[in-house]
Coordinates of C-alpha atoms in Angstrom, one line a residue:
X25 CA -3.3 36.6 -14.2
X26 CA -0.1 35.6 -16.6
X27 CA 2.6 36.1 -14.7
X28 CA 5.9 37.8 -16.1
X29 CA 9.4 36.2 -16.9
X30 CA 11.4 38.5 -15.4
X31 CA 11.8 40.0 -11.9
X32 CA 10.6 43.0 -12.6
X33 CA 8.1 44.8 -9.9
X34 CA 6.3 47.8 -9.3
X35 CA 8.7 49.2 -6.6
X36 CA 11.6 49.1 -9.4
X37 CA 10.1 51.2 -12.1
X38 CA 9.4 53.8 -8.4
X39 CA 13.1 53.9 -7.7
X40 CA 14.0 54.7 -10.9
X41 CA 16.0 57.6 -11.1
X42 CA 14.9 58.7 -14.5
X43 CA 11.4 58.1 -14.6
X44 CA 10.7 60.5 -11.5
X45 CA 7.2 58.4 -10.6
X46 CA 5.3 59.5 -8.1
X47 CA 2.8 57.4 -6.1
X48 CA -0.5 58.8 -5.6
X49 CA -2.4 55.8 -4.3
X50 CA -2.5 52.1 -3.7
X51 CA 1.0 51.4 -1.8
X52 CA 0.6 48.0 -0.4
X53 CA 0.6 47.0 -4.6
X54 CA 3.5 48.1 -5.3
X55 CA 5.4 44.2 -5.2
X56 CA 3.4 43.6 -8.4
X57 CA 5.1 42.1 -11.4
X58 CA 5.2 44.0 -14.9
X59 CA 4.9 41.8 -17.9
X60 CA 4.6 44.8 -20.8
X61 CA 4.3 48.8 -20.6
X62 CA 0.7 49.8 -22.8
X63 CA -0.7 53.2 -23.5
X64 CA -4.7 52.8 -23.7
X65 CA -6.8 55.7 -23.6
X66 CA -10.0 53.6 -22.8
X67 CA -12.4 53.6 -20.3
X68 CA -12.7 50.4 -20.4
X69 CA -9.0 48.0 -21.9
X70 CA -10.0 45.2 -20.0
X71 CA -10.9 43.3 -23.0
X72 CA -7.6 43.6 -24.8
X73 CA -5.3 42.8 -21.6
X74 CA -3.7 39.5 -20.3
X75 CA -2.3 40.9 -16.9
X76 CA 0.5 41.9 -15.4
X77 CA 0.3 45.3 -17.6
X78 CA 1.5 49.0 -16.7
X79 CA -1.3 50.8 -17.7
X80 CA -0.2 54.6 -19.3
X81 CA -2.5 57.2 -20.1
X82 CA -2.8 61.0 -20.5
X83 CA -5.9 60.8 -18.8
X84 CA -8.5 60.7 -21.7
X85 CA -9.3 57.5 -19.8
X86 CA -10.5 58.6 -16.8
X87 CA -13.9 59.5 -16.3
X88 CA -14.8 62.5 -13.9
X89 CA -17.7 61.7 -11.7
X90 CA -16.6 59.9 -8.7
X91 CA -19.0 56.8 -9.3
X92 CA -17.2 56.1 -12.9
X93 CA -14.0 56.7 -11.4
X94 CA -14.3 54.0 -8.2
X95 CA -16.0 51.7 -11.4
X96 CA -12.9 52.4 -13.4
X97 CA -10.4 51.5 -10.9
X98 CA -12.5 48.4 -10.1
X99 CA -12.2 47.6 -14.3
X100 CA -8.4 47.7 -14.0
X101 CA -8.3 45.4 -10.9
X102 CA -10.7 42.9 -11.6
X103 CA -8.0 42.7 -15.7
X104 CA -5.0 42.1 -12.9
X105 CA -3.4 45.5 -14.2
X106 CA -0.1 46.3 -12.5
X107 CA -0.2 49.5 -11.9
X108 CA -1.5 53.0 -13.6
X109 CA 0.6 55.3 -14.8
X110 CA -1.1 59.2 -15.2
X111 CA 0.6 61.6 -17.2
X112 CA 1.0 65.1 -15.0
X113 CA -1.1 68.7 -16.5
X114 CA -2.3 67.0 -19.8
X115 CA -5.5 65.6 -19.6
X116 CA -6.1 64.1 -16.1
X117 CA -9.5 65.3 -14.4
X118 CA -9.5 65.9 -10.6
X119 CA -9.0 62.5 -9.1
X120 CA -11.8 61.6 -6.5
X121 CA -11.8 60.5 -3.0
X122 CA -13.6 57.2 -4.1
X123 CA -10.5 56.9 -6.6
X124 CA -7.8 57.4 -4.4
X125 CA -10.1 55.1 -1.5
X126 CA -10.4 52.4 -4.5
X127 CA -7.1 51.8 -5.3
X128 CA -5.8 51.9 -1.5
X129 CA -8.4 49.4 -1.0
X130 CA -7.4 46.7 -4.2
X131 CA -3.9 47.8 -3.5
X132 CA -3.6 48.7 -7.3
X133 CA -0.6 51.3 -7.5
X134 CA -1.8 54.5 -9.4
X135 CA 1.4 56.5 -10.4
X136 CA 2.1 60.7 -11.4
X137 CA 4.7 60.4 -14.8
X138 CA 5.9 63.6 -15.1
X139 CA 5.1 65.7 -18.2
X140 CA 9.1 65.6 -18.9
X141 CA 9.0 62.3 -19.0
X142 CA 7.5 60.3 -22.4
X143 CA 5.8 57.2 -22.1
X144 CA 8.1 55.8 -24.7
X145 CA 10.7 56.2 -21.8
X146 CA 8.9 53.7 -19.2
X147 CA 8.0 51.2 -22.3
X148 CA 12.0 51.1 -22.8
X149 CA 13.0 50.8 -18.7
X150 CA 10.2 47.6 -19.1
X151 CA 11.3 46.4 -22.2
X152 CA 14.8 46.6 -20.8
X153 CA 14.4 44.5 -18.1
X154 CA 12.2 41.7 -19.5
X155 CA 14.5 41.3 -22.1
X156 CA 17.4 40.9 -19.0
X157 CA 14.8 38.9 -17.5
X158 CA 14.0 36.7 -20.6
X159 CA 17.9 36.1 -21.0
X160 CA 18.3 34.4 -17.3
X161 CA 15.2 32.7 -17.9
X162 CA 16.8 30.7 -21.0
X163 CA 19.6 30.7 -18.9
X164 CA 17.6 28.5 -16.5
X165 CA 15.9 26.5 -19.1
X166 CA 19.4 25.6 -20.8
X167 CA 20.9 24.1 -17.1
X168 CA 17.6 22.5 -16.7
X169 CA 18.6 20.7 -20.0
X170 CA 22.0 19.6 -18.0
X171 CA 20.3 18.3 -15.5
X172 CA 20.6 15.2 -18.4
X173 CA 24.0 15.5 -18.2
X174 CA 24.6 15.5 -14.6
X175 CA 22.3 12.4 -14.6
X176 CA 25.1 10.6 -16.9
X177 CA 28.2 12.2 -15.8
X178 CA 27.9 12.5 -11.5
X179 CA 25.6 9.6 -11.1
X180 CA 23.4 12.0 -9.0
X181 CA 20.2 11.0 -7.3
X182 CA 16.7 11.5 -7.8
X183 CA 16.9 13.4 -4.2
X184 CA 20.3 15.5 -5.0
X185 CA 18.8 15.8 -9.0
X186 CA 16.2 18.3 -7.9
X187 CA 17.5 19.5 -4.9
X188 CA 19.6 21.4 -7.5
X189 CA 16.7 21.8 -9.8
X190 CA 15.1 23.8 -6.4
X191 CA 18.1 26.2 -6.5
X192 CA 17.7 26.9 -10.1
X193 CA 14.3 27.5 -10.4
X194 CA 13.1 29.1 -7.8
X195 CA 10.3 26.8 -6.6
X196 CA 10.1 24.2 -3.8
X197 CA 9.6 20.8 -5.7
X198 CA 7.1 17.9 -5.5
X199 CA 6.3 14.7 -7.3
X200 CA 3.6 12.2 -6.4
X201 CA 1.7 9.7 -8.2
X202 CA -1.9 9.9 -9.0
X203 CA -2.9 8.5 -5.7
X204 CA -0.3 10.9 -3.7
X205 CA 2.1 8.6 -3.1
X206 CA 5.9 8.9 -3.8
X207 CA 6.5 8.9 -7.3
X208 CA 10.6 8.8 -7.3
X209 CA 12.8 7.9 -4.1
X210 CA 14.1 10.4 -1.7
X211 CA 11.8 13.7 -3.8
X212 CA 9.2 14.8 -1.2
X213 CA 5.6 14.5 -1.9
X214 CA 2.9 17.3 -1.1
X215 CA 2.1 18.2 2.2
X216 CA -1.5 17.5 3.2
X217 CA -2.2 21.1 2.9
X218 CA -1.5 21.2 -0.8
X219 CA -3.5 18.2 -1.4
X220 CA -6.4 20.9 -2.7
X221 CA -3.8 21.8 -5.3
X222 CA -3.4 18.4 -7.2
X223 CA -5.6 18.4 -10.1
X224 CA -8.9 16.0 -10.4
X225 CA -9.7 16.4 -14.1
X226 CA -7.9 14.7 -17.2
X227 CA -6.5 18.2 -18.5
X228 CA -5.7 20.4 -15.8
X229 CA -4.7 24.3 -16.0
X230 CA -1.3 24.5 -14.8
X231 CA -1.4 27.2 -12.4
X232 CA -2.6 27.0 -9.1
X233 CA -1.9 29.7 -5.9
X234 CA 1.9 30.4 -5.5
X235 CA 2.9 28.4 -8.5
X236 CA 2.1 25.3 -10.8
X237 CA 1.2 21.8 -11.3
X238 CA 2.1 19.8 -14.3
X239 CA 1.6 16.0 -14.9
X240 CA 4.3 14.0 -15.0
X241 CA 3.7 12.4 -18.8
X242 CA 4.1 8.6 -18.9
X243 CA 2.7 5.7 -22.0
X244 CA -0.7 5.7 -21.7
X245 CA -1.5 7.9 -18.5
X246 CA 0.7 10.6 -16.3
X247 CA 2.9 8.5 -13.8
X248 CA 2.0 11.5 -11.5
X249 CA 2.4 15.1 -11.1
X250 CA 4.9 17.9 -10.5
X251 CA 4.1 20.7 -7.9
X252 CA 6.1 23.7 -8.4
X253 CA 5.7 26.7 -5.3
X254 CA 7.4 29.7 -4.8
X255 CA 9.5 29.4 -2.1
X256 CA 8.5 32.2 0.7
X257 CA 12.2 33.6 0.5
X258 CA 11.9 34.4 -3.2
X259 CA 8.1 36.1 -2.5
X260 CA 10.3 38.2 -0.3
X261 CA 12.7 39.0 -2.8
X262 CA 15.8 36.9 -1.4
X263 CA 17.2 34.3 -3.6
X264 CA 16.6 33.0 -7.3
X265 CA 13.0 34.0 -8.4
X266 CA 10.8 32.0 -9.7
X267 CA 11.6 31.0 -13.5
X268 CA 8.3 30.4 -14.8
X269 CA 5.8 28.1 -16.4
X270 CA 8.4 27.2 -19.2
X271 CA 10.9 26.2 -16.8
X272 CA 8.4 24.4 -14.3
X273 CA 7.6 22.3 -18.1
X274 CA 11.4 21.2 -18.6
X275 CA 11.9 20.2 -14.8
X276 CA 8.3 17.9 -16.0
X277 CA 10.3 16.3 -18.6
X278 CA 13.3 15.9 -16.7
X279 CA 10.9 14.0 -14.1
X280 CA 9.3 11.8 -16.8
X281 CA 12.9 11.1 -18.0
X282 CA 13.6 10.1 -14.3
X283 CA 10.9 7.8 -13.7
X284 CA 11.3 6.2 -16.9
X285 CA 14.5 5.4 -15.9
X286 CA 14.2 3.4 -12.5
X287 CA 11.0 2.1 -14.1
X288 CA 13.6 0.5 -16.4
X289 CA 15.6 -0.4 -13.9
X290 CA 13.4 -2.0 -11.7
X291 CA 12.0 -4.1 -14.3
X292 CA 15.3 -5.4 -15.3
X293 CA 16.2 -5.8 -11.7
X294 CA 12.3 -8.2 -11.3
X295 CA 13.6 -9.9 -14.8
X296 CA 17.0 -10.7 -13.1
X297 CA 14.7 -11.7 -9.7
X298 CA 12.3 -13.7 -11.4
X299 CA 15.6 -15.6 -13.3
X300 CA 16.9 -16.4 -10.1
X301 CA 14.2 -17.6 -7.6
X302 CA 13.6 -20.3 -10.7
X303 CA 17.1 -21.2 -9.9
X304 CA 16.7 -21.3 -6.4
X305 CA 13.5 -23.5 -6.8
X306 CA 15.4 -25.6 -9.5
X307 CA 18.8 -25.9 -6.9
X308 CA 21.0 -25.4 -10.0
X309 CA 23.0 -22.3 -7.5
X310 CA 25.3 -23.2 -4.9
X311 CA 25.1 -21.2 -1.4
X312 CA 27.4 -18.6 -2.4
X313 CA 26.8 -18.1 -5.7
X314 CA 23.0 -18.0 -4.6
X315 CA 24.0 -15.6 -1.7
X316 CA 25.7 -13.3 -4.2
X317 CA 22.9 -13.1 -6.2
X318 CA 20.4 -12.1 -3.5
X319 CA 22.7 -9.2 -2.5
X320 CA 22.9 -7.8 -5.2
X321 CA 18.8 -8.1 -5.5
X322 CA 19.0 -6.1 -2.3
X323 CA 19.1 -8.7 0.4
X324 CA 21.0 -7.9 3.6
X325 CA 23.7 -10.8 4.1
X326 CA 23.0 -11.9 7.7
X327 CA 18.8 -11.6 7.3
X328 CA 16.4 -14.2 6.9
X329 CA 14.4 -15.0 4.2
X330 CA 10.8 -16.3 3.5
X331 CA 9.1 -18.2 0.9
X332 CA 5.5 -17.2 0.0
X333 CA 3.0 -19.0 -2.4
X334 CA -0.3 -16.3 -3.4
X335 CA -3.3 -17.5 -5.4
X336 CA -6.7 -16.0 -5.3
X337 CA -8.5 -18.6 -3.2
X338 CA -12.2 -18.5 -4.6
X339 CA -12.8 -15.1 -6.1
X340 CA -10.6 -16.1 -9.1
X341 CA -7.2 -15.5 -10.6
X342 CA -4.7 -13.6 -8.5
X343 CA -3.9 -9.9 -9.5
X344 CA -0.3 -10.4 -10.4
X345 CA 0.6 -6.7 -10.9
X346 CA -1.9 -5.1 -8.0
X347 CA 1.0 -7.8 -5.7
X348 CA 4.1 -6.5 -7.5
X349 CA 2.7 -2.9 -6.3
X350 CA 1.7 -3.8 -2.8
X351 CA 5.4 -5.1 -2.2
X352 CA 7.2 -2.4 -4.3
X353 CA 5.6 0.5 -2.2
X354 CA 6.4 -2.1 1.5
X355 CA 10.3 -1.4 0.0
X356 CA 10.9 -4.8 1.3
X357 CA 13.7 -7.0 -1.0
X358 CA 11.9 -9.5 -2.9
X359 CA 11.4 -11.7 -5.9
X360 CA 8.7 -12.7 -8.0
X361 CA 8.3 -15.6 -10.1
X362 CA 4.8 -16.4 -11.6
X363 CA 4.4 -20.4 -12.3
X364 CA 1.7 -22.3 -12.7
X365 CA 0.5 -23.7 -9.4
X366 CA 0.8 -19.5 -8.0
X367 CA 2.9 -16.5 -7.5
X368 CA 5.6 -17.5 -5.6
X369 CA 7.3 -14.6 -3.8
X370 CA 10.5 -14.6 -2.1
X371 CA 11.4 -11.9 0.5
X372 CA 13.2 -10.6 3.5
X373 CA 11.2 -11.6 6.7
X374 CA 10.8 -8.4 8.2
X375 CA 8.2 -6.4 10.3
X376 CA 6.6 -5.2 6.8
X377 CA 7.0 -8.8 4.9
X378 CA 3.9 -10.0 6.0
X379 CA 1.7 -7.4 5.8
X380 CA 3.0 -6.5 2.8
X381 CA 1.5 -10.3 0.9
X382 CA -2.0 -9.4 2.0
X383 CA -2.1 -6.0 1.1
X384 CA -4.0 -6.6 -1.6
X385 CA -7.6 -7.9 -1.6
X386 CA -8.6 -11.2 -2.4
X387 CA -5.5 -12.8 -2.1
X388 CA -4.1 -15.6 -0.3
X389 CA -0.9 -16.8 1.0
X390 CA 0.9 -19.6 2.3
X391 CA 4.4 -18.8 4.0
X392 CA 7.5 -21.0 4.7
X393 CA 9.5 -20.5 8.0
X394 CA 12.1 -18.0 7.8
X395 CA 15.4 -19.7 6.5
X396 CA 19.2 -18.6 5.3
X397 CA 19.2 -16.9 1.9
X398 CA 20.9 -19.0 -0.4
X399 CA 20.0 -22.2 1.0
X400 CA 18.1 -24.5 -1.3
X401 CA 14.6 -23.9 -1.4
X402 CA 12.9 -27.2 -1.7
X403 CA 11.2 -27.7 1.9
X404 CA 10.9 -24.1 2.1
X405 CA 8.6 -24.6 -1.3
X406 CA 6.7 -27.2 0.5
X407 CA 6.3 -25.7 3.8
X408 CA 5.0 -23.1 1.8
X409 CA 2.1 -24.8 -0.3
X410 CA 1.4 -26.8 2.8
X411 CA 0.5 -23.3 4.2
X412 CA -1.6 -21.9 1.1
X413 CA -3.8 -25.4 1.1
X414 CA -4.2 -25.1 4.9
X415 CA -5.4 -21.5 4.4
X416 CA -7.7 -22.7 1.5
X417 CA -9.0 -24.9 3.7
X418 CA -9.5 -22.7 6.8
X419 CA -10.3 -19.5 4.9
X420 CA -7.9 -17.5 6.2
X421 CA -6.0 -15.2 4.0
X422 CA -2.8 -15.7 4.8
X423 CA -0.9 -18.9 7.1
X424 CA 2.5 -18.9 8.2
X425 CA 3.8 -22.6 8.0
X426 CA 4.3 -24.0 12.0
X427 CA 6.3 -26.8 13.1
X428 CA 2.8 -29.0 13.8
X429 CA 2.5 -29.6 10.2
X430 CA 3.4 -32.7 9.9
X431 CA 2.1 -32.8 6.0
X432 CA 5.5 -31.5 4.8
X433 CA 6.0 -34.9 5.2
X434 CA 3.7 -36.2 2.7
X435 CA 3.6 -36.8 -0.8
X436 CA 3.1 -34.2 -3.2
X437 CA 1.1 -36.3 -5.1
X438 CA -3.3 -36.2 -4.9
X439 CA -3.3 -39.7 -5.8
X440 CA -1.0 -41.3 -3.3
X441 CA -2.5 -39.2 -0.6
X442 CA -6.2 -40.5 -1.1
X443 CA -4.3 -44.1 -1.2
X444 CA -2.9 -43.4 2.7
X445 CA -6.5 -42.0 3.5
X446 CA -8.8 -45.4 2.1
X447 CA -6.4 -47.9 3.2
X448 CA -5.9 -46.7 6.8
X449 CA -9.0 -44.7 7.5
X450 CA -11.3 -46.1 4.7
X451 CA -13.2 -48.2 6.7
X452 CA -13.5 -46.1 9.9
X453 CA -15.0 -43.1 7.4
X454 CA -17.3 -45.1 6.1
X455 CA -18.6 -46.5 9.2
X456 CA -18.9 -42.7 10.2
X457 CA -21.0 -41.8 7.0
X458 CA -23.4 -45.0 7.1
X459 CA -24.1 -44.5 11.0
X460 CA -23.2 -41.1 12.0
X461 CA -20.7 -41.2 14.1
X462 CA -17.4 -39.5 14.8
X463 CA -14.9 -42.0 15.2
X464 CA -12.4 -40.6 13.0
X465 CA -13.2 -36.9 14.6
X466 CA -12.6 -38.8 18.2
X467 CA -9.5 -40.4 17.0
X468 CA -7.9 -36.4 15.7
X469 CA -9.1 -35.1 18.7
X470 CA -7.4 -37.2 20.5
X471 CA -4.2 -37.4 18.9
X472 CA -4.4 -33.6 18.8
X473 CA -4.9 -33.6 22.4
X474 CA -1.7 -35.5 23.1
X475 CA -3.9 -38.7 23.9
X476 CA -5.3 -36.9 26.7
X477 CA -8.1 -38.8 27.1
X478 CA -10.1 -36.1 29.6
X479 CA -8.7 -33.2 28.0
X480 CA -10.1 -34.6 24.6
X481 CA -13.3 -36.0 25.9
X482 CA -14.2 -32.5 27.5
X483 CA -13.3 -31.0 23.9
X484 CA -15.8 -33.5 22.6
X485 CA -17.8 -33.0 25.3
X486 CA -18.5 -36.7 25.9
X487 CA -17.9 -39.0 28.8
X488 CA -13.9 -40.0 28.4
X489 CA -15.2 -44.1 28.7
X490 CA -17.2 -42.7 25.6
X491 CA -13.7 -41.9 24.5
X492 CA -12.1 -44.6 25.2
X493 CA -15.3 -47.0 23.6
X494 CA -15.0 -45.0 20.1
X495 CA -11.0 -45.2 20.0
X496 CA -10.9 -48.4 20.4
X497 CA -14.2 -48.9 17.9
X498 CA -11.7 -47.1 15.4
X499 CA -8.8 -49.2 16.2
X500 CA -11.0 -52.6 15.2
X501 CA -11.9 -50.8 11.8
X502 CA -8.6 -49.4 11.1
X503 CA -6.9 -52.3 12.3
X504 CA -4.1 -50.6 13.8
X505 CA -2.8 -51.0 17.4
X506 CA -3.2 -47.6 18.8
X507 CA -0.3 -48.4 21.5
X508 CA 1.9 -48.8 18.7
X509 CA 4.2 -46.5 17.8
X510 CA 4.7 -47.5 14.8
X511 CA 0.7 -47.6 13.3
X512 CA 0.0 -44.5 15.4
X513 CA 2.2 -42.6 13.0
X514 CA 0.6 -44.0 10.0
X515 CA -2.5 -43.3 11.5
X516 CA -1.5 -39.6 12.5
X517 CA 0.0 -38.8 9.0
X518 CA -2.9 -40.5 7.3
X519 CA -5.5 -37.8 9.6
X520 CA -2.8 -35.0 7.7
X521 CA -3.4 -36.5 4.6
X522 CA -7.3 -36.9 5.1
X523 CA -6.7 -33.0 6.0
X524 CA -5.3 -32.1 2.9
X525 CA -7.6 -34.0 0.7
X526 CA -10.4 -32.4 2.3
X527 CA -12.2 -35.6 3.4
X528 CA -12.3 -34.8 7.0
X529 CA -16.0 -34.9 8.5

């Protein structure tokens, strides 16, 4: 049923002074909204009605056996007629019990005109009031249009924006995204209960029960939806009433507008992000001016920060955008800079930081320790990638650099690592490949172990004069002096760099 533009109802034309209506049947109808006044003398004017019409006749209309008569009422109910309005004495045949019980029970208001009174007199009381009602409506519509201008002139939010688009409208307001989530900050989204009312077709119809739903137009798909419902106060007749379709359509635009807007803004503000975490990985900023920077990108001052490398480990290149959403929707601060050895990310370190990297599938991520914003970012870099190779290596999706990994150390270079690895453990690995042994295994367990010799002899499980028989079997090979400090630590990082290489047995 079309509903009407002005606040017009049943129950107004009945307290009308001058029309002297009388109501004969169908009470409980009486809130119904008038769109148009209409004299049809048909049994049957459902085809030519759009709803929300008085209904006027002399009574030409109205059969007189009682079966037509409930039928006819039915007719009129099932078109969403208003009300209908019989002329007293002219032409009106004895109305039924089944048409009085009819329109009591489809609450459709059936009215007595009296003979004084013309019809012309009840088309000009409606006419009257939906031209009233069409003037607020444009009334509405035109400070809609300044919602533009309080945009530019109060700096409003998107929250205080359509808190006052609420009070002129009528409706209770909600914006989501396709998915349901929020589509602008601080403008609620629909309640699980109204989920049933968000459209799942390409080209919705706009109304729904109690109001409207509109996409929220956006290049090359909505960016969400608008759900307009009367509030219950207005249903009641307290407060503004609902302004219609039309305005529900500006208050659409205005949202597009809206989310255009911090779409903008947000992609300068990732442009200006992106510009400087390559100056924080370059160290061209000093601390404050570095500091400075990040505050204004919407760090906190006195928070940590992390460093974050993300590549898509084996199922292929990493979904650069999918991250960029996964972070925007954790609302924690952060840059992103895509080069090419992976998407380095820099963020708050926060309950939701974490999380927030591995939200999306099929990605993985090495992390730095948390460190002061502003402070150059070079072993934070490297703590990082250390953490995204260990992860490739242990299939993990996500590992937060610890103070046991010793390659930070170590050269960045593949080259000079597989140097370390053949001259000190070249001989020892090839021993273990031609015989089948585990000396080098023995020798990293051990180390590992703190040189416990039990404690890594039960982790081998092996005899710890086993041990002790294979560690110093290494040592000959090797040629390095296990009770030396000094060759233990070559030893120890070359196991790291062994690690990192991959050439561990």
């Amino acid at each position: 049923m079309t509903e009407p533009t002005a606040a017009l109802r049943v129950h107004d034309l009945v307290r009308s002074p001058a029309l002297q209506l009388c109501v004969l049947a169908g009470r409980e109808g009486l809130h119904r909204a008038v769109s148009w006044a209409h004299v049809s003398e048909l049994e049957d004017p459902s085809p030519w009605l759009l709803g929300a019409e008085l209904i006027m006749t002399t009574g030409i209309a109205v059969p007189r056996t009682a079966v037509r008569q409930r039928a006819y009422v039915e007719r009129l109910a099932d078109a969403g007629v208003s009300a209908l309005a019989l002329s007293a004495h002219l032409h009106v045949p004895p109305l039924r019990q089944e048409f009085l019980a009819t329109a009591d029970e489809r609450s459709l208001p059936v009215l007595e005109l009296p003979l004084q009174v013309p019809f012309i007199a009840v088309a000009q009381e409606v006419a009257a009031a939906l031209q009233a009602g069409a003037r607020r409506q444009l009334g509405t519509q035109l400070q809609v249009f300044g919602a533009l201008r309080w945009l530019a002139a109060e700096e409003l939010t998107a929250a205080e924006l359509f808190h006052r688009l609420e009070r002129l409208s009528g409706y209770s307001l909600y914006l989501c995204t396709p998915a349901g989530g929020p589509l602008l900050p601080g403008v609620p989204v629909p309640a699980a209960r109204h989920a049933a009312l968000l459209p799942d077709s390409a080209d919705p119809a706009p109304a729904v029960p109690g109001g409207y739903v509109l996409p929220v137009p956006a290049p090359g798909r909505p960016a969400g939806y608008l759900l307009a419902l009367e509030r219950q106060g207005d249903r009641r007749g307290e407060g503004v009433e609902p302004a219609g379709l039309g305005v529900v359509q500006h208050i659409a635009t205005v949202a597009a507008l809206q989310v255009s807007m911090v779409r903008h803004e947000r992609e300068t503000l990732r442009r200006q992000g992106a510009e400087t975490l390559a100056e924080l990985l370059q160290d061209v900023l000093d601390p404050d001016t570095a500091r400075r920077h990040l505050f204004r990108l919407g760090f906190a001052a006195d928070a940590a920060a992390l460093l974050a490398v993300l590549d898509g480990g084996d199922d292929g290149p990493l979904d650069d955008a999918a991250v960029v959403q996964a972070l925007d929707h954790s609302a924690v601060p952060h840059l992103v800079l895509r080069r090419r050895d992976g998407l380095y990310v820099l963020l708050a370190d926060s309950p939701g930081a974490r999380s927030a990297l591995t939200a999306v599938p099929r990605t993985r991520a090495g992390v730095s320790r948390p460190f002061t914003p502003g402070a150059a970012l070079g072993l934070a870099r490297r703590e990082a990638v250390l953490a995204l190779r260990r992860a490739g290596a242990s299939g993990e999706s996500m590992v937060v650099f610890s103070d046991d990994m010793t390659e930070r150390w170590l050269h960045d270079d593949p080259s000079v690592l597989h140097g370390l690895v053949d001259q000190v453990l070249g001989a020892a690995l090839r021993y273990d490949t031609a015989h089948g042994s585990a000396l080098v295994l023995s020798a990293l367990t051990w180390l590992e172990r703190d040189r416990s010799t039990e404690e890594a002899a039960r982790t081998l499980h092996i005899h710890p004069n086993t041990l002790l028989y294979r560690l110093r079997r290494f040592a000959g090979l090797s040629g390095k002096n296990l009770s030396s400090t000094a060759d233990l630590t070559e030893v120890w990082l070359a196991l790291r760099a062994a690690h990192l290489c991959g050439r561990l047995p």
